[in-house]
XYZ file of C-alpha atoms in Angstrom:
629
model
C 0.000 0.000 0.000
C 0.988 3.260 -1.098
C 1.702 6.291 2.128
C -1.215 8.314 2.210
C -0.433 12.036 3.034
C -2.630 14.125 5.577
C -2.158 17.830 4.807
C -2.635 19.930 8.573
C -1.136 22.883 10.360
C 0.280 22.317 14.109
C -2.818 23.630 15.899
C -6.482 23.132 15.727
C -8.564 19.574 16.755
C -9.806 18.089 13.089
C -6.614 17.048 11.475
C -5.947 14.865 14.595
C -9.514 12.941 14.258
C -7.926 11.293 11.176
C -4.591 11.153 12.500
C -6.364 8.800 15.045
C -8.876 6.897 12.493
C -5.131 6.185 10.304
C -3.727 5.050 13.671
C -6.117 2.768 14.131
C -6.829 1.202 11.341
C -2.563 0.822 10.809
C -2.885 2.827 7.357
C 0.738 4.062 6.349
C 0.254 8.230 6.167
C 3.089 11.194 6.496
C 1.690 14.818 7.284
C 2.304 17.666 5.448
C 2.168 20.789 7.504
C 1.142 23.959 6.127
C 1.075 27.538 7.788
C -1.811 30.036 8.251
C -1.864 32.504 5.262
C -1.765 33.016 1.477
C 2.169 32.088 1.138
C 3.548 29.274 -0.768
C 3.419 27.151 2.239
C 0.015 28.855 3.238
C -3.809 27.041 3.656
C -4.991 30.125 1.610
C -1.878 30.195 -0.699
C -1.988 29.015 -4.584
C -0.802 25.349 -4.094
C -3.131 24.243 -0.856
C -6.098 25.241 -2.708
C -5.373 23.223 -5.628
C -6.129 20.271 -2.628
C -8.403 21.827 -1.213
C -10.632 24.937 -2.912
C -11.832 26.450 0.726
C -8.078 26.921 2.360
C -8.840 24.582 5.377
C -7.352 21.695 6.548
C -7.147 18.594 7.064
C -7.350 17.444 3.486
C -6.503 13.782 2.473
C -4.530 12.514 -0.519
C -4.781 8.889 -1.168
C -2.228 7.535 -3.931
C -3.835 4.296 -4.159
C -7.651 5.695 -4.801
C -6.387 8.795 -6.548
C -9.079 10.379 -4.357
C -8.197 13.993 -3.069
C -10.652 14.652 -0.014
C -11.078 17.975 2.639
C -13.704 18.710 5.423
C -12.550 15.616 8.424
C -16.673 14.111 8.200
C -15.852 13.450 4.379
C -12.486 12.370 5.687
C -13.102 10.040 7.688
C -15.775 8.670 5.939
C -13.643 7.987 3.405
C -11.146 6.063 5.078
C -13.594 4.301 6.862
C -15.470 3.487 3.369
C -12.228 2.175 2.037
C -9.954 1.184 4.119
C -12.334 -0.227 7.198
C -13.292 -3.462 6.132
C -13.893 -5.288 9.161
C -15.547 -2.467 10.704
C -13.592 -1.822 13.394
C -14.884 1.500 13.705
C -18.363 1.781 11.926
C -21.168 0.163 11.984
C -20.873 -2.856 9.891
C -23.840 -4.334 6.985
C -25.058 -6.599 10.107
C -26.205 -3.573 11.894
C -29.688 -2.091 12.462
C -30.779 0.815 10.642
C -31.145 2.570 13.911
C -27.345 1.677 14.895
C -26.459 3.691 11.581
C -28.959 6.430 12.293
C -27.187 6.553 15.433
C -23.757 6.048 14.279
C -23.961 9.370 11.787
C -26.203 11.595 13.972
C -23.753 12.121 16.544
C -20.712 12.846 14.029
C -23.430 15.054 12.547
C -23.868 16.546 16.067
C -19.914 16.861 16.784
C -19.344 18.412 13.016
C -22.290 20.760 13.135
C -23.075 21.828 16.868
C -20.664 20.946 19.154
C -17.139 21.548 17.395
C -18.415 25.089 15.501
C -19.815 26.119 19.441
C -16.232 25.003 20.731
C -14.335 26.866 17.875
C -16.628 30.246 18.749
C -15.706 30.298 22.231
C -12.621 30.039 21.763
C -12.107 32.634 19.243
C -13.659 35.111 21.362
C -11.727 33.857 24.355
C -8.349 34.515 22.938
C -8.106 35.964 19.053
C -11.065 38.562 18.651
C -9.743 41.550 18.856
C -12.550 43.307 20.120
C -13.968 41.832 23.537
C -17.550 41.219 22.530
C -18.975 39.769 26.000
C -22.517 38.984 24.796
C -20.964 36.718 21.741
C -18.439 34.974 24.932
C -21.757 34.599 26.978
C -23.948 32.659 23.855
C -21.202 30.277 23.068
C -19.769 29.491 26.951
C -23.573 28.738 26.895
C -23.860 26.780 24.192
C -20.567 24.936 24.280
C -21.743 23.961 27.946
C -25.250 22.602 26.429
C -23.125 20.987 24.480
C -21.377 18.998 27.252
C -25.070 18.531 29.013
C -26.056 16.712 25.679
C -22.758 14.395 25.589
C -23.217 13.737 29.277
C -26.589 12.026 28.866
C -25.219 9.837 26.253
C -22.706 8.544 28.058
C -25.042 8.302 30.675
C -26.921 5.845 28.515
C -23.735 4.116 26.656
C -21.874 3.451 30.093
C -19.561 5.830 29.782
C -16.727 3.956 27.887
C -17.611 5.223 24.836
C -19.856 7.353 22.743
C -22.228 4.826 21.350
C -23.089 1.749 23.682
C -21.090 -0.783 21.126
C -17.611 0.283 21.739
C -14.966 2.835 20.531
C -15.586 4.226 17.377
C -15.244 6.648 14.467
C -17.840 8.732 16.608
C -15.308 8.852 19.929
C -12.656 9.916 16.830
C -14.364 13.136 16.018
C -15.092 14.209 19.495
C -11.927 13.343 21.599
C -9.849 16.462 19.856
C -12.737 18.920 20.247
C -13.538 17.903 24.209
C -9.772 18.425 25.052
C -9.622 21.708 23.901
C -12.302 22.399 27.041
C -9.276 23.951 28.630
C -8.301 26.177 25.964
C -11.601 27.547 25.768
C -11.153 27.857 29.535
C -14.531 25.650 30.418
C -14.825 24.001 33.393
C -16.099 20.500 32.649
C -15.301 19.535 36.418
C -19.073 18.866 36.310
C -19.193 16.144 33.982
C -17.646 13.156 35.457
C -18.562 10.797 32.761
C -16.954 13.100 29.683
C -13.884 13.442 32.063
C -13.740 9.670 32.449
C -14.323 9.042 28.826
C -11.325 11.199 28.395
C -9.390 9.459 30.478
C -10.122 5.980 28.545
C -9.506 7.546 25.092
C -6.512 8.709 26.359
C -4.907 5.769 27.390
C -5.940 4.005 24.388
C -2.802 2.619 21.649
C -3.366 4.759 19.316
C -1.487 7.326 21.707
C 0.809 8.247 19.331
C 3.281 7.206 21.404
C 1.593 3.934 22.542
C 1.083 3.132 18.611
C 5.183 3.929 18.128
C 6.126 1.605 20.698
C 3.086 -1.279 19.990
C 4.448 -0.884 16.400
C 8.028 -0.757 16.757
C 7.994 2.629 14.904
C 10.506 5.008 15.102
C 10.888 7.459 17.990
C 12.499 10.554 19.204
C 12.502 11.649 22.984
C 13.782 14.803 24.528
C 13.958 14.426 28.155
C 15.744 16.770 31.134
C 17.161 15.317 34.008
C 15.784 13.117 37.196
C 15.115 15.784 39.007
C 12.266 16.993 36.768
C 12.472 20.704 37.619
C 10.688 23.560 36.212
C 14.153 24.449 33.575
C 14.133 20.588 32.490
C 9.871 20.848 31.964
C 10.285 24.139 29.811
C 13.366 22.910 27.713
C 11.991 19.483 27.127
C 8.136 21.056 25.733
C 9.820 24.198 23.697
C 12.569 21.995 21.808
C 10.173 19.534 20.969
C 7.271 21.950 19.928
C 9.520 24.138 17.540
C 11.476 21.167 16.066
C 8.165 19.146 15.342
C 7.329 22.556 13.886
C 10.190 22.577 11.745
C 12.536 19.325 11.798
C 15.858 18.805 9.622
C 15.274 16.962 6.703
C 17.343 14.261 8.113
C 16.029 14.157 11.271
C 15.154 10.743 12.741
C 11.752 10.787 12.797
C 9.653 14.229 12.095
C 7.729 14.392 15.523
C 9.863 15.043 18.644
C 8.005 14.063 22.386
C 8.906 15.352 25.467
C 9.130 13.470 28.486
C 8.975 14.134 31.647
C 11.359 12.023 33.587
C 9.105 11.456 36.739
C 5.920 9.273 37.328
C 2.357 11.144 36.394
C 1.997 10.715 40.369
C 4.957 12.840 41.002
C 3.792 15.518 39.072
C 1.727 16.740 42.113
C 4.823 17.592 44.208
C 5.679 20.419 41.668
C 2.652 22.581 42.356
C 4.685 25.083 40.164
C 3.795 22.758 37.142
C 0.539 23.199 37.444
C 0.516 27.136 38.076
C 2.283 27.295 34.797
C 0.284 25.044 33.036
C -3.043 26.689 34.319
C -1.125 30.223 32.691
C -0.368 29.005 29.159
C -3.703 26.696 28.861
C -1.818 23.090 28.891
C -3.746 20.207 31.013
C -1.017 18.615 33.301
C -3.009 15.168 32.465
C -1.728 15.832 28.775
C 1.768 15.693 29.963
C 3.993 12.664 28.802
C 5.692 10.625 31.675
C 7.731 7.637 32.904
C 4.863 6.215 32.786
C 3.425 6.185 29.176
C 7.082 3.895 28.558
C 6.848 0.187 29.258
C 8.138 -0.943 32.666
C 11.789 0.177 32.882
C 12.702 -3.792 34.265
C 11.593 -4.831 30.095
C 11.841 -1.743 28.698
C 14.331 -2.746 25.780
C 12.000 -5.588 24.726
C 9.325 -3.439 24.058
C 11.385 -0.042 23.028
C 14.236 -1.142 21.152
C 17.071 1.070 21.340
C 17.443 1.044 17.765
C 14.151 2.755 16.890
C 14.815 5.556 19.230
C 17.195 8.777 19.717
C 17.346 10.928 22.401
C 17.677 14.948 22.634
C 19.060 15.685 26.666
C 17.906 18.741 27.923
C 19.601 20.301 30.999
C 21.763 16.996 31.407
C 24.471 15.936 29.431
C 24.530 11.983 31.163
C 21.701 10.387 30.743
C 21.204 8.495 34.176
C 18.972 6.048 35.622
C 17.336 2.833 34.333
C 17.006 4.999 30.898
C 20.381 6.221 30.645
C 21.733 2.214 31.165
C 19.465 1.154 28.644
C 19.680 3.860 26.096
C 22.792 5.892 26.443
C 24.282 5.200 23.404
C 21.229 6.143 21.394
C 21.627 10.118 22.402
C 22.158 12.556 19.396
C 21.999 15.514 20.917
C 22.370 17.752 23.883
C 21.601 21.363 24.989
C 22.799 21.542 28.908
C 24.000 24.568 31.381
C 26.215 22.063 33.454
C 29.708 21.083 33.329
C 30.640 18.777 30.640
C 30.299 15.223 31.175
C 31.978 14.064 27.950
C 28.930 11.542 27.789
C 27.582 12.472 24.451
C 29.149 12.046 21.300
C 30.928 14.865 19.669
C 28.578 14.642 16.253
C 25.233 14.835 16.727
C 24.183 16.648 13.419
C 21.513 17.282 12.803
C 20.532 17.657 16.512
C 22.793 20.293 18.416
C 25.714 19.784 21.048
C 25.389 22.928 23.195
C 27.241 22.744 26.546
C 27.466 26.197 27.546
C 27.310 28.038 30.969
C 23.892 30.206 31.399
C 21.475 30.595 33.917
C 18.732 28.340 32.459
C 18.472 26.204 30.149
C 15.565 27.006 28.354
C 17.624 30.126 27.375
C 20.130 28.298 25.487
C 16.866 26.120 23.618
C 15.689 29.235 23.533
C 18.687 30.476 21.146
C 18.945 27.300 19.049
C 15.214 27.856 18.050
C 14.673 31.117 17.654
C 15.534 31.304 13.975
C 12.764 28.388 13.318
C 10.234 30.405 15.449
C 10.969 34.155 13.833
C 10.801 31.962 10.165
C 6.862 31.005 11.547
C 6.220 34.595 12.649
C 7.166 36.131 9.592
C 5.198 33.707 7.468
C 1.899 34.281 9.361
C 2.587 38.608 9.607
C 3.372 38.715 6.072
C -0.389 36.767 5.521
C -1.914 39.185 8.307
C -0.435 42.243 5.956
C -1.935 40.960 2.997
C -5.500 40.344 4.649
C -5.420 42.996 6.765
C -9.079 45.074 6.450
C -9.564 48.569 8.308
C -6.170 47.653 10.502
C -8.155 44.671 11.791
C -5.891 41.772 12.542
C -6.160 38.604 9.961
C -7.552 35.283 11.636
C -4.109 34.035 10.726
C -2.154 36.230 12.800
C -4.396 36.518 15.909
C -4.018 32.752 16.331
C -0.360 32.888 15.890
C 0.549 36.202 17.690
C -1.718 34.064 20.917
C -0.067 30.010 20.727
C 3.727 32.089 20.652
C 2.715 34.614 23.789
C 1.409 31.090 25.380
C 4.978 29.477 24.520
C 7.312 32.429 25.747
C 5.589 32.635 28.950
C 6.022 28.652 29.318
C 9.766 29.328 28.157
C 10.363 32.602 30.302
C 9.195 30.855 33.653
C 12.086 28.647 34.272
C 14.387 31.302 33.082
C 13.092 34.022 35.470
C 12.974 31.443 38.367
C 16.401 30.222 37.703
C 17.893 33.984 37.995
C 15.553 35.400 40.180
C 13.597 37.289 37.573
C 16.842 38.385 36.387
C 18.096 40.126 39.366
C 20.719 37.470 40.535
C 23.447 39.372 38.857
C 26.353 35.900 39.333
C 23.792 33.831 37.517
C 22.093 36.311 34.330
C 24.190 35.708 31.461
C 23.615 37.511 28.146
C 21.896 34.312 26.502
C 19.481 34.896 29.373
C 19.153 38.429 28.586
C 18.869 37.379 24.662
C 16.250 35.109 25.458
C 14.020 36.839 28.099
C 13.992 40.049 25.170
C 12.887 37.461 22.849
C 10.448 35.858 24.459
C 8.798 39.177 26.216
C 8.279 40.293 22.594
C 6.186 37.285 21.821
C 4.522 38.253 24.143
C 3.823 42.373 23.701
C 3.109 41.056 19.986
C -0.371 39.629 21.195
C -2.909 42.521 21.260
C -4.593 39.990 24.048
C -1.963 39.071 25.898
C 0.315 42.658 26.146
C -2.678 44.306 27.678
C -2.213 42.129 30.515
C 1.337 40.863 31.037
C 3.088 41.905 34.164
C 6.554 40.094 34.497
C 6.740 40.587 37.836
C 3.647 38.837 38.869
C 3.978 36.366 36.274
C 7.155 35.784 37.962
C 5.556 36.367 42.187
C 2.799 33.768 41.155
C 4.945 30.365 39.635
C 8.013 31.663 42.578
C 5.177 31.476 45.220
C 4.183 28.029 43.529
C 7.542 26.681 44.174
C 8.106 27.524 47.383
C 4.716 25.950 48.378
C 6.051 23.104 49.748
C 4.189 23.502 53.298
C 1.419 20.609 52.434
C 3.802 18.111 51.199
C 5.996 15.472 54.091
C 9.442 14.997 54.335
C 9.918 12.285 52.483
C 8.321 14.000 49.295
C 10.154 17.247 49.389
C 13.481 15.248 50.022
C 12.677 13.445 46.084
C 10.758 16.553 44.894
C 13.919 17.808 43.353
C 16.494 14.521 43.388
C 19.157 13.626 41.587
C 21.122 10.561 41.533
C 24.525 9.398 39.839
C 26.644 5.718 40.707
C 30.296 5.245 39.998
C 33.182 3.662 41.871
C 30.906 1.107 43.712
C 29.031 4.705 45.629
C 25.581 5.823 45.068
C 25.163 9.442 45.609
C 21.719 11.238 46.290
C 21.382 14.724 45.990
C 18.440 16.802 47.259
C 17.648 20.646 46.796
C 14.730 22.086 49.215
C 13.530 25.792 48.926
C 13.839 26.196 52.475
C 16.286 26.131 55.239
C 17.169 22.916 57.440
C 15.173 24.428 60.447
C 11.867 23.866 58.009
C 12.947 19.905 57.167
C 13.717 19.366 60.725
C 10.117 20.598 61.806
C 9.228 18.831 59.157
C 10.818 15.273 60.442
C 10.062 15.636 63.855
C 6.538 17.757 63.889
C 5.311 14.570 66.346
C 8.664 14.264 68.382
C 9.262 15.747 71.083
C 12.435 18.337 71.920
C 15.340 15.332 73.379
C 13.788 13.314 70.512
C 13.939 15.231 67.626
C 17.808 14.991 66.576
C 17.468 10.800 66.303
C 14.058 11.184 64.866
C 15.599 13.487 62.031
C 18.199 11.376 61.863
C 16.428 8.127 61.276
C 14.403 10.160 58.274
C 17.612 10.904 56.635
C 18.600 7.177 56.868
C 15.495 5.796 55.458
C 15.677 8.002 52.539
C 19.331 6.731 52.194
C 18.279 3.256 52.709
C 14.904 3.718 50.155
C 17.860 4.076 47.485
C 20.494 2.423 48.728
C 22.071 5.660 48.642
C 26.008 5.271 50.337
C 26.739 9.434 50.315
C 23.763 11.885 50.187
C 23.861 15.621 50.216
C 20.569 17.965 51.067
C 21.123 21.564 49.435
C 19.095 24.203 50.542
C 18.146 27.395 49.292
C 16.422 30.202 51.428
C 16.395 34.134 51.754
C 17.326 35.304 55.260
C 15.064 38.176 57.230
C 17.269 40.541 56.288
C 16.622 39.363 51.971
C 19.640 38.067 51.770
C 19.977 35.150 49.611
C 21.626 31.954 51.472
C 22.546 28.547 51.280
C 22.938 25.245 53.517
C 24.369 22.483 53.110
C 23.975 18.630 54.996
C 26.118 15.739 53.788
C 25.581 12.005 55.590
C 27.636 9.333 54.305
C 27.487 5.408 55.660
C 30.902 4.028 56.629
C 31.803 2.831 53.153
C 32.071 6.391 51.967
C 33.621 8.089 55.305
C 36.417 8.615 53.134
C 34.448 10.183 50.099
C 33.213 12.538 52.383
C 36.237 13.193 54.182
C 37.590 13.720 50.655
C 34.773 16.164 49.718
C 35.277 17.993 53.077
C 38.889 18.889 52.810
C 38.964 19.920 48.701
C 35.289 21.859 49.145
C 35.614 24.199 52.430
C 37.810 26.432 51.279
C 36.325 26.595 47.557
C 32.781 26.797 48.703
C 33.409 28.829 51.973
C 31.817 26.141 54.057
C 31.062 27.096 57.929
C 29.685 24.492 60.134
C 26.800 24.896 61.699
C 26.416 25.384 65.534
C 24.550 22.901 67.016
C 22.080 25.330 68.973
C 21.113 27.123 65.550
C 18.634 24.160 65.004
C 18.820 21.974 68.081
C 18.325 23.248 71.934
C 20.291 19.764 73.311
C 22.926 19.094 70.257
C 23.120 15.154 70.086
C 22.361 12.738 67.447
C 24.004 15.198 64.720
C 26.959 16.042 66.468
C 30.147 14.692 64.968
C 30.772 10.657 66.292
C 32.950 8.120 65.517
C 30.056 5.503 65.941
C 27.523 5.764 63.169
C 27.150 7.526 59.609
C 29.520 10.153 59.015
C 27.768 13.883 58.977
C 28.595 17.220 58.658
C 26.270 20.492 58.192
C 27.734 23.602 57.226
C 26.728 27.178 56.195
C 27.554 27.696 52.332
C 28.774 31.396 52.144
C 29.519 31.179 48.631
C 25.870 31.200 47.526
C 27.065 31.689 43.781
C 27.846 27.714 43.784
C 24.494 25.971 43.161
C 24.098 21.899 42.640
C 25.669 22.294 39.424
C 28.968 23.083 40.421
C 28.416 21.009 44.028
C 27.712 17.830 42.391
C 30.674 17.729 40.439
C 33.318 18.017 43.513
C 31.257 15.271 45.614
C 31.239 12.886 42.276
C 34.898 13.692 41.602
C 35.734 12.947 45.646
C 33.479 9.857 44.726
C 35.923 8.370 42.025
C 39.106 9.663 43.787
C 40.556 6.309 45.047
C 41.107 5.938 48.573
């Protein structure tokens, strides 16, 4: 069978229905992406509306057929016409006449109702460029009737699926219209079956991911680090937006995915994520973890290494059960740390950036601007040719909005990684480069300039991060982990954004005052023990009552690696300007962490060089790590 090719732009719900319906039904298909506007490469230019005479996509070209089709009902019934033969997702010629009726009036209802409500609100939400509050009112109010309608049917089906016989072409059409709820900003909280629905749809192989992996398909992955921190979030999404955007012609496969290198559970002790997410209209259930892979004890068997290469982002050593399996499969790197000499010097056509900044997402950033300024000129020069009575062209409101939403996703990590810029030993002029750029995406949106305020962009995700109040001990100790092995050690490494008083009233909140040095003790050691950790190090991070930015540092090592961290000790005072900490600073009766030649070795200090942050820490306790004894 011939490829068929699916002609869509990046954004919008009905080129994905038959993405899914090809997934499915395992047809061979490659996407063409086109741009807004009347440009070569333009829905409304000369050569798209030879395919397709009204300038919309998706339109469908079929090399086997010779059929050209446009509009995703005629689509889809197409495909399904052709290429469904066992009915797997249409009623088949045993079925009733009502099961057709049925079958057809709901894609009727999704095509004519429900998506065209869904499209107006959102339009009026974030492109019109007049507010127009009555026209916001009728379709919120409609696109909610909507929901009410799709409720009660899955009230009657059971809730797994649209129509009461299973998944099918029907559940195709509506799953990329009811996940753009959030974008539309509708609250569907509500509707427990459509959320459940969603849920079940989502999880289903076709998951383009799922599909890749079921299929043995080709797949490219760019993932930060273990810790999964706000810088390794941002670099991961933008570098795989703008390069699925826009990939090399060589590049291993044309879609990039980010992942998130934590558990979807673990998501919830970054409440930062979510602030973020909530600000540049992303659902945090849409985010791709640990665990859409296989389990990471077979992971090989079901993801060969050979059918996938991976972009690091704010690493450069790919750690972990993923970095032992798939280490020699990276092609690429963009990283703020100190170089590893893990990843192989030629990477083309993915970069090899290892360059000192104060966020990563600055440096990705960089690498893609010239891709994203390329999309921004194509859609303004379309807006200047459709411009009317210095109204802006449908073309370039949707544009001008989907960048401000990515540079505020991109600026968030790089203003909370300098402080919003005012931590003068971190800003470098990449930062400053990039937080220019990106604040001009920005001021370009008529609907998004009127109300940006850096500042309390910047108040709002910092206050998110420092939120840690609600979570244990145990949590905020792995909120923001990192873990390397060599030399027969195991180090641990956690930061906190507060001060060891906090974890220590954190550990001991139950204990009383003579207990609470063994009780926060015994945490550290089960954490230790949880990972089978031989040296771990707990960085904080904290501003003093007088402002003043400050760090402290714990290291507890078991009596295997006494001499790593007698090692570390000696070679890091003096460079990090390490003062220990007096015992009645956090404990009335010093005991259990005072010095002793029975038990773990432990030291805490003060860290009065508070330019040296976990990336240049981590490298003197791995290098006293290898040192031999």
């Amino acid at each position: 069978m011939k490829t068929l090719t699916l002609h869509a732009h990046p954004h919008g719900p009905n080129p994905v229905k038959v993405a899914i319906v090809l997934e499915i039904l395992k047809i061979p298909y490659e996407v063409k992406l086109w741009d807004f506007g009347n440009a070569d490469n333009g829905v409304k230019g000369s050569i798209f509306t030879k395919i397709n005479e009204n300038g919309r996509v998706p339109a469908l070209e079929d090399p086997n057929t010779g059929v050209v089709s446009w509009e995703s009902g005629a689509v889809i019934s197409y495909i399904l016409r052709i290429y469904d033969k066992e009915n797997t997702l249409h009623p088949g010629v045993e079925a009733s006449e009502q099961d057709r009726v049925d079958f057809e009036k709901w894609i009727y209802f999704l095509v004519s109702t429900m998506g065209p409500m869904m499209g107006q609100i959102s339009w009026y939400q974030h492109f019109n460029s007049v507010k127009n509050e009555d026209a916001q009112e009728r379709y919120t109010t409609q696109s909610y009737r909507c929901f009410d309608v799709l409720e009660g049917q899955l009230k009657k089906s059971g809730g797994k699926s649209i129509l009461p016989g299973g998944f099918s072409a029907v559940d195709c059409h509506f799953f990329p219209w009811v996940v753009e709820h959030r974008f539309g900003e509708l609250d569907i909280s509500k509707y427990p079956l459509t959320q459940g629905w969603l849920s079940i749809v989502k999880e289903r192989p076709e998951n383009s991911l799922s599909a890749a992996i079921s299929q043995s398909q080709k797949v490219t992955f760019v993932i930060g680090n273990e810790s999964a921190d706000l810088d390794s979030f941002t670099s991961s999404l933008l570098y795989a937006y703008i390069r699925s955007l826009a990939p090399p012609k060589s590049a291993f496969t044309p879609l990039y995915i980010p992942l998130l290198n934590i558990p979807a559970a673990d998501i919830k002790l970054r409440p930062e994520f979510d602030t973020l997410c909530r600000n540049v209209k992303i659902s945090p259930s849409h985010l791709i973890t640990l665990d859409n892979l296989p389990p990471l004890s077979s992971i090989q068997h079901h993801l060969k290494p050979e059918n996938t290469r991976w972009i690091l982002v704010d690493h450069n050593a790919f750690q972990g059960a993923l970095g032992e399996a798939y280490s020699q499969r990276v092609h690429g790197v963009i990283d703020h740390h100190s170089e590893e000499n893990s990843v192989i010097q030629e990477t083309d056509p993915e970069p090899r950036i290892i360059e000192k900044c104060g966020s990563c997402t600055s440096l990705v950033t960089r690498y893609v601007r010239p891709s994203w300024n390329t999309f921004t000129s194509h859609f303004m020069s379309s807006s200047a040719a459709h411009a009317q009575e210095g109204s802006m062209t449908d073309a370039a409101a949707v544009a001008q909005t989907w960048h401000a939403q990515v540079a505020k996703l991109a600026l968030a990590s790089i203003l909370i990684d300098t402080g919003n810029m005012t931590i003068e030993w971190k800003v470098e002029q990449t930062d400053r480069d990039a937080v220019e750029f990106l604040e001009s995406q920005i001021k370009a949106s008529p609907k998004d300039s009127a109300t940006w305020d850096r500042d309390s962009f910047y108040d709002e995700i910092d206050a998110a991060e420092r939120s840690i109040e609600g979570l244990s001990f145990h949590d905020i100790l792995r909120k923001d982990y990192k873990q390397w092995t060599g030399n027969e050690h195991t180090l641990g490494m956690s930061s906190v954004v507060k001060d060891l008083k906090f974890l220590i009233e954190k550990a001991t909140y139950m204990s009383s005052e003579k207990d609470r040095e063994t009780e926060f003790v015994t945490a550290i050691g089960d954490f230790m023990a949880e990972r089978s950790l031989t040296i771990f190090a707990i960085m904080t991070i904290s501003t003093s009552v007088l402002g003043e930015f400050q760090r402290e540092l714990l290291l507890q090592a078991t009596s295997t690696a006494d001499s790593v961290a007698g090692r570390f000790s000696e070679s890091a005072t003096q460079e990090l300007k390490l003062e220990k900490l007096d015992m009645p600073y956090l404990f009335t009766t010093p005991g259990a962490m005072q010095p002793s030649s029975e038990g773990p070795w432990r030291r805490m200090w003060r860290q009065k060089d508070v330019t040296k942050s976990r990336k240049q820490v981590a490298p003197l306790l791995r290098e006293a790590m290898q040192a031999q004894s």
